[in-house]
């Protein structure tokens, strides 16, 4: 799977993410959680050997940015195939203003109506699952800090 070790800049005062229960014990000051919310970018991910093998098997000579390969249901055969974990606290922070290549780099075929509807469905369909998970306390909303302080 993938381990997200970065913290994107928050859209408000703090960065909050929806996660499941911790997946294993703490590693010093760090804890890993299953990331349940929507995620778009690979600005700071660690990819395990199994995920790397499958990526190279499916995309021997990738013709699109890695963000599309892992996170874009329009064009990826790997979307949703790997568990994605979030490290708390985050250890990397993208440059201010950095956004995912999914939002910046067009990929051939991604803009067809059928593919755009597929992406819309992937983003809308997650909302009820997240809401039920939070209400029944299977998921939690946590503030994601960077390092040992907020910045």
mmCIF file of C-alpha atoms in Angstrom:
data_model
loop_
_atom_site.group_PDB
_atom_site.id
_atom_site.type_symbol
_atom_site.label_atom_id
_atom_site.label_comp_id
_atom_site.label_asym_id
_atom_site.label_seq_id
_atom_site.Cartn_x
_atom_site.Cartn_y
_atom_site.Cartn_z
ATOM 1 C CA UNK A 1 0.000 0.000 0.000
ATOM 2 C CA UNK A 2 0.825 3.648 0.306
ATOM 3 C CA UNK A 3 1.759 5.648 3.400
ATOM 4 C CA UNK A 4 1.026 9.377 3.231
ATOM 5 C CA UNK A 5 3.769 11.148 5.170
ATOM 6 C CA UNK A 6 2.880 14.694 4.112
ATOM 7 C CA UNK A 7 0.462 17.353 5.239
ATOM 8 C CA UNK A 8 -1.097 19.494 2.540
ATOM 9 C CA UNK A 9 -1.762 23.102 3.524
ATOM 10 C CA UNK A 10 -5.132 23.350 5.286
ATOM 11 C CA UNK A 11 -8.054 25.025 3.539
ATOM 12 C CA UNK A 12 -9.054 26.560 6.892
ATOM 13 C CA UNK A 13 -7.353 27.149 10.217
ATOM 14 C CA UNK A 14 -6.354 23.503 10.697
ATOM 15 C CA UNK A 15 -5.922 20.447 8.503
ATOM 16 C CA UNK A 16 -8.389 17.680 9.388
ATOM 17 C CA UNK A 17 -8.600 14.226 7.869
ATOM 18 C CA UNK A 18 -10.969 11.293 8.262
ATOM 19 C CA UNK A 19 -9.219 8.134 9.388
ATOM 20 C CA UNK A 20 -10.012 4.701 10.750
ATOM 21 C CA UNK A 21 -8.513 3.216 13.882
ATOM 22 C CA UNK A 22 -4.722 3.110 14.244
ATOM 23 C CA UNK A 23 -3.492 0.158 12.195
ATOM 24 C CA UNK A 24 -0.643 -0.806 14.496
ATOM 25 C CA UNK A 25 1.255 0.378 17.530
ATOM 26 C CA UNK A 26 3.137 3.645 17.652
ATOM 27 C CA UNK A 27 6.572 4.025 16.092
ATOM 28 C CA UNK A 28 8.168 6.455 18.500
ATOM 29 C CA UNK A 29 6.221 9.698 18.075
ATOM 30 C CA UNK A 30 4.418 8.429 14.937
ATOM 31 C CA UNK A 31 1.156 6.546 14.423
ATOM 32 C CA UNK A 32 -0.342 5.145 11.200
ATOM 33 C CA UNK A 33 -4.080 5.315 10.493
ATOM 34 C CA UNK A 34 -6.121 4.101 7.531
ATOM 35 C CA UNK A 35 -6.937 7.207 5.486
ATOM 36 C CA UNK A 36 -10.662 7.128 4.697
ATOM 37 C CA UNK A 37 -11.351 10.519 3.126
ATOM 38 C CA UNK A 38 -10.632 11.665 -0.417
ATOM 39 C CA UNK A 39 -6.950 12.055 -1.275
ATOM 40 C CA UNK A 40 -5.470 13.405 -4.493
ATOM 41 C CA UNK A 41 -1.751 13.721 -4.411
ATOM 42 C CA UNK A 42 1.473 11.830 -3.950
ATOM 43 C CA UNK A 43 3.510 14.796 -2.682
ATOM 44 C CA UNK A 44 4.824 12.712 0.201
ATOM 45 C CA UNK A 45 4.051 8.995 -0.019
ATOM 46 C CA UNK A 46 6.044 5.893 0.752
ATOM 47 C CA UNK A 47 5.121 3.051 -1.590
ATOM 48 C CA UNK A 48 5.631 -0.515 -0.386
ATOM 49 C CA UNK A 49 7.248 -3.181 -2.541
ATOM 50 C CA UNK A 50 3.994 -4.913 -3.452
ATOM 51 C CA UNK A 51 2.363 -1.655 -4.609
ATOM 52 C CA UNK A 52 5.503 -0.712 -6.554
ATOM 53 C CA UNK A 53 5.512 -4.107 -8.322
ATOM 54 C CA UNK A 54 1.854 -3.805 -9.269
ATOM 55 C CA UNK A 55 2.370 -0.234 -10.438
ATOM 56 C CA UNK A 56 5.258 -1.234 -12.704
ATOM 57 C CA UNK A 57 3.307 -4.247 -13.935
ATOM 58 C CA UNK A 58 0.285 -2.123 -14.885
ATOM 59 C CA UNK A 59 2.275 0.927 -16.033
ATOM 60 C CA UNK A 60 5.622 -0.304 -17.360
ATOM 61 C CA UNK A 61 6.176 3.023 -19.143
ATOM 62 C CA UNK A 62 3.763 5.436 -17.424
ATOM 63 C CA UNK A 63 2.213 8.046 -19.710
ATOM 64 C CA UNK A 64 0.730 10.105 -16.874
ATOM 65 C CA UNK A 65 1.803 11.585 -13.513
ATOM 66 C CA UNK A 66 1.826 9.286 -10.478
ATOM 67 C CA UNK A 67 -1.080 11.180 -8.867
ATOM 68 C CA UNK A 68 -3.308 10.040 -11.724
ATOM 69 C CA UNK A 69 -2.098 6.456 -11.474
ATOM 70 C CA UNK A 70 -2.982 6.147 -7.789
ATOM 71 C CA UNK A 71 -5.826 8.599 -7.237
ATOM 72 C CA UNK A 72 -7.727 9.311 -10.470
ATOM 73 C CA UNK A 73 -10.634 6.917 -11.102
ATOM 74 C CA UNK A 74 -11.081 8.410 -14.600
ATOM 75 C CA UNK A 75 -7.958 6.826 -16.004
ATOM 76 C CA UNK A 76 -6.331 4.515 -13.463
ATOM 77 C CA UNK A 77 -6.533 0.753 -13.264
ATOM 78 C CA UNK A 78 -5.032 1.013 -9.757
ATOM 79 C CA UNK A 79 -7.463 3.507 -8.189
ATOM 80 C CA UNK A 80 -8.691 2.061 -4.889
ATOM 81 C CA UNK A 81 -6.519 -1.067 -5.129
ATOM 82 C CA UNK A 82 -4.088 -0.194 -2.331
ATOM 83 C CA UNK A 83 -4.710 0.648 1.300
ATOM 84 C CA UNK A 84 -3.665 4.218 1.984
ATOM 85 C CA UNK A 85 -2.354 5.111 5.422
ATOM 86 C CA UNK A 86 -1.768 8.501 7.010
ATOM 87 C CA UNK A 87 1.206 9.114 9.278
ATOM 88 C CA UNK A 88 0.571 11.296 12.352
ATOM 89 C CA UNK A 89 2.259 13.700 12.688
ATOM 90 C CA UNK A 90 3.195 14.341 9.045
ATOM 91 C CA UNK A 91 6.921 14.523 8.296
ATOM 92 C CA UNK A 92 6.912 16.358 4.965
ATOM 93 C CA UNK A 93 5.140 19.497 3.846
ATOM 94 C CA UNK A 94 4.665 20.416 0.169
ATOM 95 C CA UNK A 95 5.610 23.896 -0.988
ATOM 96 C CA UNK A 96 2.926 26.521 -0.496
ATOM 97 C CA UNK A 97 0.555 26.573 -3.444
ATOM 98 C CA UNK A 98 1.437 23.068 -4.611
ATOM 99 C CA UNK A 99 -1.583 21.178 -5.902
ATOM 100 C CA UNK A 100 -2.031 17.702 -7.296
ATOM 101 C CA UNK A 101 -1.207 17.028 -10.929
ATOM 102 C CA UNK A 102 -4.741 15.621 -11.153
ATOM 103 C CA UNK A 103 -5.938 19.218 -11.035
ATOM 104 C CA UNK A 104 -3.209 20.609 -13.323
ATOM 105 C CA UNK A 105 -2.089 17.991 -15.855
ATOM 106 C CA UNK A 106 -4.666 16.799 -18.380
ATOM 107 C CA UNK A 107 -4.513 13.108 -19.244
ATOM 108 C CA UNK A 108 -5.741 11.833 -22.583
ATOM 109 C CA UNK A 109 -9.255 10.426 -22.333
ATOM 110 C CA UNK A 110 -9.915 11.709 -18.804
ATOM 111 C CA UNK A 111 -12.285 14.430 -19.947
ATOM 112 C CA UNK A 112 -14.761 12.183 -21.787
ATOM 113 C CA UNK A 113 -18.211 12.470 -20.233
ATOM 114 C CA UNK A 114 -18.295 8.808 -19.139
ATOM 115 C CA UNK A 115 -14.944 9.154 -17.368
ATOM 116 C CA UNK A 116 -15.911 12.454 -15.738
ATOM 117 C CA UNK A 117 -19.110 10.835 -14.437
ATOM 118 C CA UNK A 118 -17.043 7.954 -13.073
ATOM 119 C CA UNK A 119 -14.886 10.403 -11.134
ATOM 120 C CA UNK A 120 -17.909 12.354 -9.902
ATOM 121 C CA UNK A 121 -19.483 9.114 -8.681
ATOM 122 C CA UNK A 122 -16.275 8.109 -6.868
ATOM 123 C CA UNK A 123 -16.215 11.444 -5.042
ATOM 124 C CA UNK A 124 -19.944 11.591 -4.230
ATOM 125 C CA UNK A 125 -20.325 7.926 -3.272
ATOM 126 C CA UNK A 126 -17.724 8.211 -0.512
ATOM 127 C CA UNK A 127 -19.749 10.788 1.475
ATOM 128 C CA UNK A 128 -22.399 8.430 2.964
ATOM 129 C CA UNK A 129 -19.715 5.907 3.970
ATOM 130 C CA UNK A 130 -17.694 8.625 5.694
ATOM 131 C CA UNK A 131 -20.745 10.043 7.467
ATOM 132 C CA UNK A 132 -21.894 6.648 8.740
ATOM 133 C CA UNK A 133 -18.338 5.793 9.785
ATOM 134 C CA UNK A 134 -17.995 8.988 11.816
ATOM 135 C CA UNK A 135 -21.493 8.737 13.356
ATOM 136 C CA UNK A 136 -20.934 5.125 14.453
ATOM 137 C CA UNK A 137 -17.348 5.903 15.523
ATOM 138 C CA UNK A 138 -15.679 3.523 13.098
ATOM 139 C CA UNK A 139 -13.921 6.583 11.672
ATOM 140 C CA UNK A 140 -12.658 9.699 13.361
ATOM 141 C CA UNK A 141 -11.807 13.215 12.282
ATOM 142 C CA UNK A 142 -8.308 14.105 13.450
ATOM 143 C CA UNK A 143 -6.254 17.244 13.183
ATOM 144 C CA UNK A 144 -3.126 16.518 11.162
ATOM 145 C CA UNK A 145 -0.096 18.395 12.413
ATOM 146 C CA UNK A 146 3.305 18.698 10.855
ATOM 147 C CA UNK A 147 6.241 17.366 12.851
ATOM 148 C CA UNK A 148 5.946 18.002 16.565
ATOM 149 C CA UNK A 149 4.225 21.375 16.189
ATOM 150 C CA UNK A 150 1.643 22.825 13.804
ATOM 151 C CA UNK A 151 4.304 24.248 11.499
#
